[in-house]
Amino acid sequence: MPGRELSRRRFLTQTAALAAVSTFPAPYVHGAAAGGRLSVGFWDHWVPTANAPLDKLCRNWAAKEKVDLQIDFITSNGNKLIMTVAAEAQARSGHDMLSMPTWYCAGQAKNLEPVDDVMKALISSEGKVAASAEYLAKQDGRWIGVPGSWGNVTFPCVGRIDQLKQFAGMDVQKMYPAGKPADRQLHDAWTWDAFLDAAQRCHKAGYPFGKPMSDCSDAVNWVGTVYAAYGAELVDKDGKITVKSEQTKQVLEWFKRLMAVLPADTLAWDNAG
């Protein structure tokens, strides 16, 4: 953390350089933890078997690099993960690396060591990261987090092709034919307004759409995409409050019309709903 006189990164760099000079004449002894110790906290995945591949990947790396690795999988139930982030930031001790969801990297920017060197190497070998990830993991021109794929999801809608065709007049197979490019005209016409129209038609037929709208994070992840599609922002990239705009009025009106045709209990659908 930057408040210390000697950061962990600087300490490891300087001691490694010193060791390279001071131990040169002595016989080289390669211990089981010659690469040092590292503690990592990951989000505990909802899928019971999902943690195992990540654990194996990390431990294989640790064995190869001779690192004494401690891994903790921290549940998000009861907000334990974000409480752990806050507690370790306040105590200025804890995990060397810790998973942080969405905005929490930016919220803890002053407590995080910059990782520009790490990101430079990753971008050089793997290419640029997604713009949304860079927006969240970069503050004041410096990287304060390394974007990861662990837990990333797209939350696509799932629907009945036959019912969409019967009740909403949508031919999904014509829009996106198997093994062929999408029908450009139909694809471009598939907007959020078209989505609302289809939702209204299916509701009238007795087969309503279901989109979650509770206060759980997974339930409302899709809401941001609708705001973005209408050009509505609550706060801009510079921290200026921009909620009072014509775009916000338009998107709220859209949601008002959609909620009228969604099942009432969508307001209670949680992360597992």
mmCIF file with all atom_site columns, C-alpha atoms in Angstrom, residues 34 49 57 67 74 110 128 165 186 211 217 219 223-224 259 268 272:
data_model
loop_
_atom_site.group_PDB
_atom_site.id
_atom_site.type_symbol
_atom_site.label_atom_id
_atom_site.label_alt_id
_atom_site.label_comp_id
_atom_site.label_asym_id
_atom_site.label_entity_id
_atom_site.label_seq_id
_atom_site.pdbx_PDB_ins_code
_atom_site.Cartn_x
_atom_site.Cartn_y
_atom_site.Cartn_z
_atom_site.occupancy
_atom_site.B_iso_or_equiv
_atom_site.pdbx_formal_charge
_atom_site.auth_seq_id
_atom_site.auth_comp_id
_atom_site.auth_asym_id
_atom_site.auth_atom_id
_atom_site.pdbx_PDB_model_num
ATOM 1  C CA . ALA A 1 34  ? 12.442  -19.743 -2.974  1.00 0.00 ? 34  ALA A CA 1
ATOM 2  C CA . THR A 1 49  ? -17.125 -27.043 -9.059  1.00 0.00 ? 49  THR A CA 1
ATOM 3  C CA . LEU A 1 57  ? -4.040  -23.247 -12.260 1.00 0.00 ? 57  LEU A CA 1
ATOM 4  C CA . VAL A 1 67  ? 6.102   -19.683 -4.443  1.00 0.00 ? 67  VAL A CA 1
ATOM 5  C CA . ILE A 1 74  ? -14.356 -15.549 -0.178  1.00 0.00 ? 74  ILE A CA 1
ATOM 6  C CA . LYS A 1 110 ? -5.630  5.343   -2.878  1.00 0.00 ? 110 LYS A CA 1
ATOM 7  C CA . LYS A 1 128 ? -5.716  -4.708  -25.282 1.00 0.00 ? 128 LYS A CA 1
ATOM 8  C CA . LYS A 1 165 ? -42.367 -16.163 -33.596 1.00 0.00 ? 165 LYS A CA 1
ATOM 9  C CA . LEU A 1 186 ? -33.269 -7.716  -38.986 1.00 0.00 ? 186 LEU A CA 1
ATOM 10 C CA . LYS A 1 211 ? -36.230 -9.637  -16.516 1.00 0.00 ? 211 LYS A CA 1
ATOM 11 C CA . SER A 1 217 ? -26.123 -7.043  -8.334  1.00 0.00 ? 217 SER A CA 1
ATOM 12 C CA . ALA A 1 219 ? -30.274 -8.983  -11.191 1.00 0.00 ? 219 ALA A CA 1
ATOM 13 C CA . VAL A 1 223 ? -29.850 -2.272  -16.662 1.00 0.00 ? 223 VAL A CA 1
ATOM 14 C CA . GLY A 1 224 ? -26.591 -0.448  -17.362 1.00 0.00 ? 224 GLY A CA 1
ATOM 15 C CA . MET A 1 259 ? -42.228 -2.963  -15.877 1.00 0.00 ? 259 MET A CA 1
ATOM 16 C CA . ALA A 1 268 ? -37.666 -9.957  -5.865  1.00 0.00 ? 268 ALA A CA 1
ATOM 17 C CA . ALA A 1 272 ? -29.824 -17.058 -8.344  1.00 0.00 ? 272 ALA A CA 1
#
